CSV table of C-alpha atoms and ligand atoms in Angstrom, one decimal:
chain,number,residue,atom,x,y,z
N,1,MET,CA,138.0,118.0,91.8
N,2,THR,CA,135.9,114.9,91.1
N,3,ILE,CA,133.0,114.3,88.8
N,4,PHE,CA,130.7,114.3,91.9
N,5,ASP,CA,131.7,117.8,93.0
N,6,GLY,CA,128.9,120.3,92.5
N,7,ILE,CA,126.4,117.8,91.2
N,8,THR,CA,123.0,118.5,92.7
N,9,ARG,CA,119.7,116.8,92.0
N,10,ARG,CA,118.7,119.8,90.0
N,11,ASN,CA,121.8,119.6,87.8
N,12,LEU,CA,121.1,115.9,87.2
N,13,LEU,CA,117.5,116.6,86.2
N,14,THR,CA,118.6,119.4,83.8
N,15,GLY,CA,121.2,117.1,82.4
N,16,ALA,CA,118.7,114.3,81.8
N,17,LEU,CA,116.4,116.7,80.1
N,18,ALA,CA,119.1,118.0,77.9
N,19,THR,CA,120.1,114.5,76.8
N,20,SER,CA,116.5,113.5,76.0
N,21,THR,CA,116.1,116.7,73.9
N,22,VAL,CA,119.2,115.8,71.9
N,23,GLY,CA,117.8,112.3,71.5
N,24,MET,CA,114.5,113.6,70.2
N,25,LEU,CA,116.2,115.8,67.7
N,26,GLY,CA,118.5,112.9,66.6
N,27,GLY,CA,115.5,110.6,66.3
N,28,SER,CA,114.2,112.4,63.2
N,29,LEU,CA,117.6,111.8,61.5
N,30,VAL,CA,118.5,108.2,62.5
N,31,GLU,CA,116.5,105.2,63.4
N,32,SER,CA,115.8,105.0,67.1
N,33,GLY,CA,117.4,102.1,69.1
N,34,PHE,CA,115.0,102.5,72.0
N,35,ALA,CA,112.3,99.8,72.3
N,36,LYS,CA,109.0,100.6,73.8
N,37,ALA,CA,107.4,97.8,75.9
N,38,PRO,CA,104.3,97.9,78.1
N,39,LEU,CA,104.8,97.9,81.9
N,40,THR,CA,104.3,94.4,83.3
N,41,ASN,CA,102.7,95.7,86.6
N,42,LYS,CA,103.5,92.3,88.1
N,43,PRO,CA,106.1,91.6,90.8
N,44,ALA,CA,108.8,89.0,90.2
N,45,PRO,CA,107.7,85.6,91.4
N,46,GLY,CA,108.2,85.2,95.2
N,47,PHE,CA,110.6,82.4,95.5
N,48,TYR,CA,114.4,82.1,96.2
N,49,ARG,CA,116.4,78.9,96.0
N,50,PHE,CA,119.7,77.8,97.5
N,51,LYS,CA,121.4,74.6,98.8
N,52,VAL,CA,122.2,73.4,102.2
N,53,GLY,CA,124.5,70.5,101.6
N,54,SER,CA,122.6,68.2,99.3
N,55,PHE,CA,119.2,69.6,100.4
N,56,GLU,CA,117.4,72.1,98.1
N,57,VAL,CA,115.9,75.0,100.0
N,58,THR,CA,113.2,77.2,98.4
N,59,VAL,CA,111.9,80.2,100.3
N,60,ILE,CA,108.3,80.9,99.3
N,61,SER,CA,106.7,84.3,100.0
N,62,ASP,CA,103.2,84.5,101.4
N,63,GLY,CA,103.3,88.2,100.7
N,64,PRO,CA,103.7,91.1,103.2
N,65,LEU,CA,101.9,91.3,106.5
N,66,VAL,CA,101.0,94.9,107.3
N,67,LEU,CA,101.1,95.9,110.9
N,68,GLY,CA,100.0,99.5,110.3
N,69,PRO,CA,101.6,102.8,111.2
N,70,PRO,CA,104.3,102.8,113.9
N,71,SER,CA,102.8,102.7,117.3
N,72,ALA,CA,104.0,102.3,120.9
N,73,ASP,CA,104.3,98.9,122.6
N,74,VAL,CA,104.1,96.7,119.5
N,75,PHE,CA,107.5,96.0,121.0
N,76,LYS,CA,107.2,96.5,124.7
N,77,GLY,CA,109.0,99.6,125.9
N,78,VAL,CA,109.6,100.9,122.3
N,79,SER,CA,107.8,104.2,121.9
N,80,LYS,CA,106.2,105.4,118.6
N,81,GLU,CA,109.0,107.9,118.3
N,82,ASP,CA,111.7,105.3,118.9
N,83,MET,CA,110.1,103.0,116.3
N,84,THR,CA,110.0,105.8,113.7
N,85,LYS,CA,113.7,106.6,114.4
N,86,PHE,CA,114.6,103.0,113.9
N,87,LEU,CA,112.8,102.9,110.5
N,88,GLU,CA,114.4,106.1,109.4
N,89,ALA,CA,117.9,104.8,110.4
N,90,TYR,CA,117.3,101.7,108.2
N,91,TYR,CA,115.9,103.8,105.2
N,92,LEU,CA,112.5,102.3,105.6
N,93,PRO,CA,109.1,104.0,105.1
N,94,THR,CA,107.8,105.5,108.3
N,95,ASP,CA,104.1,105.6,107.5
N,96,LYS,CA,103.5,101.9,107.9
N,97,VAL,CA,105.3,98.9,109.3
N,98,ALA,CA,105.2,95.8,107.1
N,99,LEU,CA,106.8,92.4,107.8
N,100,GLU,CA,107.4,89.7,105.2
N,101,GLN,CA,106.2,86.2,105.4
N,102,ASN,CA,109.0,83.8,104.3
N,103,SER,CA,107.9,80.2,104.4
N,104,VAL,CA,110.5,77.5,103.6
N,105,VAL,CA,110.3,74.4,101.5
N,106,VAL,CA,113.1,71.8,101.9
N,107,ASN,CA,113.5,69.0,99.4
N,108,THR,CA,115.8,66.5,101.2
N,109,GLY,CA,115.7,64.1,98.3
N,110,LYS,CA,113.5,61.8,100.5
N,111,ASN,CA,111.0,64.3,101.9
N,112,LEU,CA,109.4,67.4,100.5
N,113,VAL,CA,108.8,69.5,103.6
N,114,LEU,CA,106.9,72.8,103.9
N,115,PHE,CA,107.4,74.9,107.0
N,116,ASP,CA,104.3,77.0,107.9
N,117,THR,CA,101.5,77.5,105.4
N,118,GLY,CA,101.0,81.3,105.5
N,119,VAL,CA,97.8,83.1,106.2
N,120,GLY,CA,95.6,81.4,103.6
N,121,LYS,CA,93.7,83.1,100.8
N,122,ASP,CA,90.7,84.4,102.7
N,123,LEU,CA,91.9,86.3,105.7
N,124,LYS,CA,92.3,89.9,104.7
N,125,ALA,CA,93.2,91.3,108.2
N,126,PHE,CA,96.9,91.5,107.2
N,127,GLY,CA,96.4,93.5,104.1
N,128,PRO,CA,95.4,92.7,100.5
N,129,ASP,CA,98.8,91.3,99.4
N,130,ALA,CA,99.1,88.4,102.0
N,131,GLY,CA,98.0,84.9,101.1
N,132,LYS,CA,100.3,84.3,98.1
N,133,GLN,CA,101.9,81.1,99.2
N,134,LEU,CA,100.1,78.7,96.9
N,135,ALA,CA,100.6,80.9,93.9
N,136,ASN,CA,104.3,81.3,94.7
N,137,LEU,CA,104.7,77.5,95.3
N,138,LYS,CA,103.3,77.0,91.8
N,139,ALA,CA,105.7,79.7,90.4
N,140,ALA,CA,108.6,77.8,92.0
N,141,GLY,CA,107.5,74.5,90.3
N,142,ILE,CA,106.4,72.9,93.5
N,143,ASN,CA,103.2,70.9,93.6
N,144,ALA,CA,101.2,71.4,96.8
N,145,SER,CA,100.1,67.8,96.5
N,146,ASP,CA,103.7,66.5,96.5
N,147,ILE,CA,104.4,67.9,99.9
N,148,ASP,CA,104.5,65.1,102.4
N,149,ALA,CA,105.3,67.0,105.6
N,150,VAL,CA,104.0,70.3,106.8
N,151,ILE,CA,106.0,71.4,109.8
N,152,LEU,CA,104.6,74.3,112.0
N,153,THR,CA,106.8,76.6,114.0
N,154,HIS,CA,103.6,77.6,115.8
N,155,PRO,CA,99.9,77.8,114.9
N,156,HIS,CA,99.4,81.6,114.7
N,157,ALA,CA,97.2,82.9,111.8
N,158,ASP,CA,100.1,83.8,109.5
N,159,HIS,CA,101.7,80.3,110.0
N,160,CYS,CA,98.8,77.8,109.8
N,161,PHE,CA,95.6,79.3,108.4
N,162,GLY,CA,96.6,78.1,105.0
N,163,ILE,CA,96.4,74.4,105.9
N,164,MET,CA,92.7,74.2,104.8
N,165,ALA,CA,91.0,75.9,101.8
N,166,ALA,CA,87.8,77.8,102.3
N,167,ASN,CA,85.8,74.9,100.9
N,168,GLY,CA,87.1,72.6,103.6
N,169,ARG,CA,89.6,70.8,101.3
N,170,ARG,CA,93.2,70.3,102.4
N,171,ASN,CA,95.7,72.5,100.5
N,172,PHE,CA,98.4,69.8,101.1
N,173,PRO,CA,96.4,66.6,100.8
N,174,LYS,CA,99.2,64.1,101.3
N,175,ALA,CA,101.0,65.9,104.1
N,176,GLN,CA,101.4,64.8,107.7
N,177,ILE,CA,101.4,67.8,110.1
N,178,TYR,CA,104.1,68.2,112.7
N,179,MET,CA,103.9,70.6,115.6
N,180,ALA,CA,104.3,70.8,119.4
N,181,GLN,CA,101.4,69.3,121.4
N,182,ALA,CA,101.5,72.2,123.9
N,183,ASP,CA,100.6,74.6,121.0
N,184,TYR,CA,97.9,72.2,119.6
N,185,ASP,CA,96.3,72.0,123.1
N,186,PHE,CA,96.5,75.8,123.7
N,187,TRP,CA,95.3,77.1,120.3
N,188,THR,CA,92.4,74.7,119.9
N,189,ASP,CA,91.1,75.5,123.4
N,190,GLU,CA,88.0,77.7,122.9
N,191,SER,CA,88.3,79.1,126.4
N,192,LYS,CA,91.5,81.0,125.3
N,193,GLY,CA,89.4,83.2,122.9
N,194,VAL,CA,89.1,86.0,125.5
N,195,ASN,CA,89.1,89.0,123.1
N,196,ASP,CA,88.6,89.6,119.4
N,197,VAL,CA,92.2,88.8,118.4
N,198,MET,CA,92.4,85.6,120.5
N,199,LYS,CA,88.9,84.6,119.1
N,200,LEU,CA,90.2,85.0,115.5
N,201,MET,CA,93.4,83.1,116.3
N,202,VAL,CA,91.7,80.2,118.2
N,203,GLY,CA,88.8,80.0,115.7
N,204,GLY,CA,91.2,79.8,112.8
N,205,ALA,CA,93.5,77.3,114.5
N,206,ARG,CA,90.6,75.0,115.3
N,207,LYS,CA,89.4,75.2,111.7
N,208,ASN,CA,92.8,74.3,110.3
N,209,LEU,CA,94.2,71.9,112.9
N,210,MET,CA,91.3,69.9,114.2
N,211,PRO,CA,90.3,68.2,110.9
N,212,ASN,CA,93.9,67.0,110.7
N,213,ARG,CA,94.2,65.5,114.2
N,214,SER,CA,94.6,62.0,112.8
N,215,ARG,CA,97.5,63.0,110.5
N,216,MET,CA,99.3,65.0,113.2
N,217,VAL,CA,102.6,64.1,114.7
N,218,PHE,CA,103.6,66.0,117.9
N,219,VAL,CA,107.3,66.9,118.0
N,220,LYS,CA,109.5,67.1,121.1
N,221,ASP,CA,112.6,69.2,121.7
N,222,GLY,CA,115.7,67.7,120.1
N,223,GLN,CA,113.6,65.2,118.0
N,224,GLU,CA,114.7,64.5,114.4
N,225,VAL,CA,111.4,65.2,112.7
N,226,VAL,CA,112.4,63.9,109.3
N,227,PRO,CA,116.0,62.8,108.5
N,228,GLY,CA,118.1,66.0,108.6
N,229,ILE,CA,115.5,68.2,110.3
N,230,GLN,CA,115.7,68.6,114.1
N,231,ALA,CA,113.2,70.4,116.4
N,232,ILE,CA,114.6,72.9,118.8
N,233,ALA,CA,112.1,74.2,121.4
N,234,THR,CA,112.1,78.0,121.5
N,235,PRO,CA,109.0,78.7,123.6
N,236,GLY,CA,107.5,82.0,124.6
N,237,HIS,CA,106.1,83.6,121.5
N,238,THR,CA,103.7,80.7,121.8
N,239,VAL,CA,103.8,77.9,124.5
N,240,GLY,CA,105.1,75.4,122.1
N,241,HIS,CA,107.0,77.6,119.6
N,242,THR,CA,109.6,75.5,117.8
N,243,SER,CA,112.6,76.3,115.5
N,244,TYR,CA,114.1,73.7,113.2
N,245,LEU,CA,117.7,72.9,112.5
N,246,ILE,CA,118.2,71.8,108.9
N,247,THR,CA,121.5,69.9,108.4
N,248,SER,CA,123.0,68.2,105.3
N,249,GLN,CA,126.6,67.3,104.6
N,250,ASN,CA,127.9,69.5,107.5
N,251,GLN,CA,126.0,72.6,106.4
N,252,THR,CA,123.3,74.0,108.7
N,253,LEU,CA,120.4,76.4,108.4
N,254,LEU,CA,118.2,77.3,111.3
N,255,ASN,CA,114.6,78.0,110.5
N,256,LEU,CA,114.0,80.6,113.2
N,257,GLY,CA,110.2,80.9,112.9
N,258,ASP,CA,109.1,83.9,115.1
N,259,VAL,CA,112.0,84.0,117.6
N,260,GLY,CA,112.4,87.5,116.2
N,261,HIS,CA,109.8,89.6,114.3
N,262,SER,CA,111.7,92.7,113.2
N,263,HIS,CA,115.2,92.6,111.7
N,264,ILE,CA,115.8,95.9,113.5
N,265,ILE,CA,114.1,95.9,116.9
N,266,SER,CA,114.4,92.2,117.7
N,267,LEU,CA,118.1,92.5,117.1
N,268,GLU,CA,118.9,96.0,118.5
N,269,ARG,CA,116.4,95.7,121.4
N,270,PRO,CA,116.3,91.9,121.9
N,271,LYS,CA,114.8,92.2,125.3
N,272,ALA,CA,111.7,94.0,124.0
N,273,GLU,CA,108.7,91.6,124.3
N,274,PHE,CA,106.4,91.4,121.2
N,275,ALA,CA,102.7,92.3,121.6
N,276,PHE,CA,101.5,88.9,120.5
N,277,ASP,CA,103.8,86.8,122.7
N,278,THR,CA,102.0,84.4,124.9
N,279,ASP,CA,104.8,84.6,127.5
N,280,GLY,CA,107.0,87.6,126.6
N,281,LYS,CA,109.7,87.0,129.2
N,282,LEU,CA,110.2,83.4,128.1
N,283,ALA,CA,110.2,84.6,124.4
N,284,VAL,CA,113.1,87.0,125.3
N,285,GLU,CA,115.0,84.1,127.0
N,286,SER,CA,114.6,81.9,123.9
N,287,ARG,CA,115.6,84.8,121.6
N,288,LEU,CA,118.8,85.6,123.6
N,289,LYS,CA,119.7,81.9,123.7
N,290,THR,CA,119.1,81.4,120.0
N,291,PHE,CA,120.8,84.6,118.9
N,292,ASP,CA,123.9,83.8,121.0
N,293,MET,CA,124.1,80.3,119.4
N,294,LEU,CA,123.7,81.7,115.9
N,295,SER,CA,126.3,84.4,116.3
N,296,LYS,CA,128.8,82.2,118.2
N,297,ASP,CA,128.6,79.3,115.7
N,298,ARG,CA,128.1,81.5,112.6
N,299,ILE,CA,125.0,79.5,111.6
N,300,GLN,CA,123.0,80.7,108.7
N,301,MET,CA,119.3,81.2,109.4
N,302,VAL,CA,116.0,82.0,107.7
N,303,ALA,CA,113.5,84.2,109.6
N,304,TYR,CA,109.8,84.2,108.7
N,305,HIS,CA,109.2,87.9,109.1
N,306,PHE,CA,112.5,89.5,108.1
N,307,PRO,CA,112.9,91.4,104.8
N,308,TRP,CA,112.6,89.0,101.8
N,309,PRO,CA,113.8,86.3,101.6
N,310,GLY,CA,114.9,86.4,105.3
N,311,VAL,CA,118.1,84.5,104.8
N,312,GLY,CA,121.1,85.8,106.8
N,313,TYR,CA,123.2,85.8,109.9
N,314,VAL,CA,123.0,87.2,113.4
N,315,GLY,CA,126.1,88.9,114.8
N,316,LYS,CA,126.8,90.3,118.2
N,317,GLN,CA,126.9,94.1,118.5
N,318,GLY,CA,127.7,95.5,121.9
N,319,ASP,CA,125.2,93.9,124.3
N,320,ALA,CA,122.7,93.4,121.5
N,321,TYR,CA,122.8,92.0,117.9
N,322,ARG,CA,122.8,93.0,114.3
N,323,TYR,CA,121.2,91.2,111.3
N,324,TYR,CA,123.4,90.6,108.3
N,325,PRO,CA,121.4,89.5,105.2
N,326,ALA,CA,123.1,86.8,103.2
N,327,ALA,CA,124.5,87.8,99.8
N,328,LEU,CA,121.8,86.5,97.4
N,329,ARG,CA,123.0,84.4,94.5
N,330,THR,CA,121.7,83.6,91.1
N,331,THR,CA,123.3,80.1,91.1
N,332,LEU,CA,122.7,77.2,93.4
J,1,ZN,ZN1,104.4,85.2,112.6
């Protein structure tokens, strides 16, 4: 017989009620030790900090990106029912699918680098809670005007629409912008705006990228972008999609970008193409190659859309993979 035997939810509730009744009775006799404080109704600040060698890495949340209720073919070949089953198996809500937006700041000691700028404060297409990057940078004690390099994994709405403010000012006025030229050429080409989604993507990319053409540096596969940060071409999700290897004192972190979107489906069904891939087959190829490298070499990674803060590991599981979130720490 253990203490858990016979405990049901009903017993627990009755027990709690009994305890509070005793407390109330006792309260009239002795001074109560229970403080009463108003609810804060505010989430904790959205930043998480850790070290990679001597580099200081701060993950900054841009808030959640809501995809809506589970539906077929967000991941090609994954039915609505399959998607719901995956969510249930991972103890997640089944009424709506929400991804996180984990942008990364690296202070190398020489450069203050921001990877991806979030969706910006004005676009509400992804739900009311997206667009928190600037507020969370501030909460983390990082001045947007101190950032000297903005590095883009790719110029989709949720990664680059925060470069410019609505009034036409730059949110990161001293930064050079690094990205693949193939992505610049593709996403600023008006002829690619063939439907409403593409019109929004191309229109926003033009607004955020084109005024910065003179401060843009195009990166190539394998190039050291700033000391300690190397570009790794991972094309497919977009034509020039790039991940970045961050290395200091023999420690390594891969900033994955959008090589995977779901910590469940991208891992368990890695061959499922994502609805917004420019070239789904190439994206799958890049994903398998990257995940194989991460699992074989046990490299830590940070993923833009995985559950906050998106820091963890990819392990092999049968002929697919599994995501292992890193144990979060309260020390550096
Ligand atoms: Zn994305």
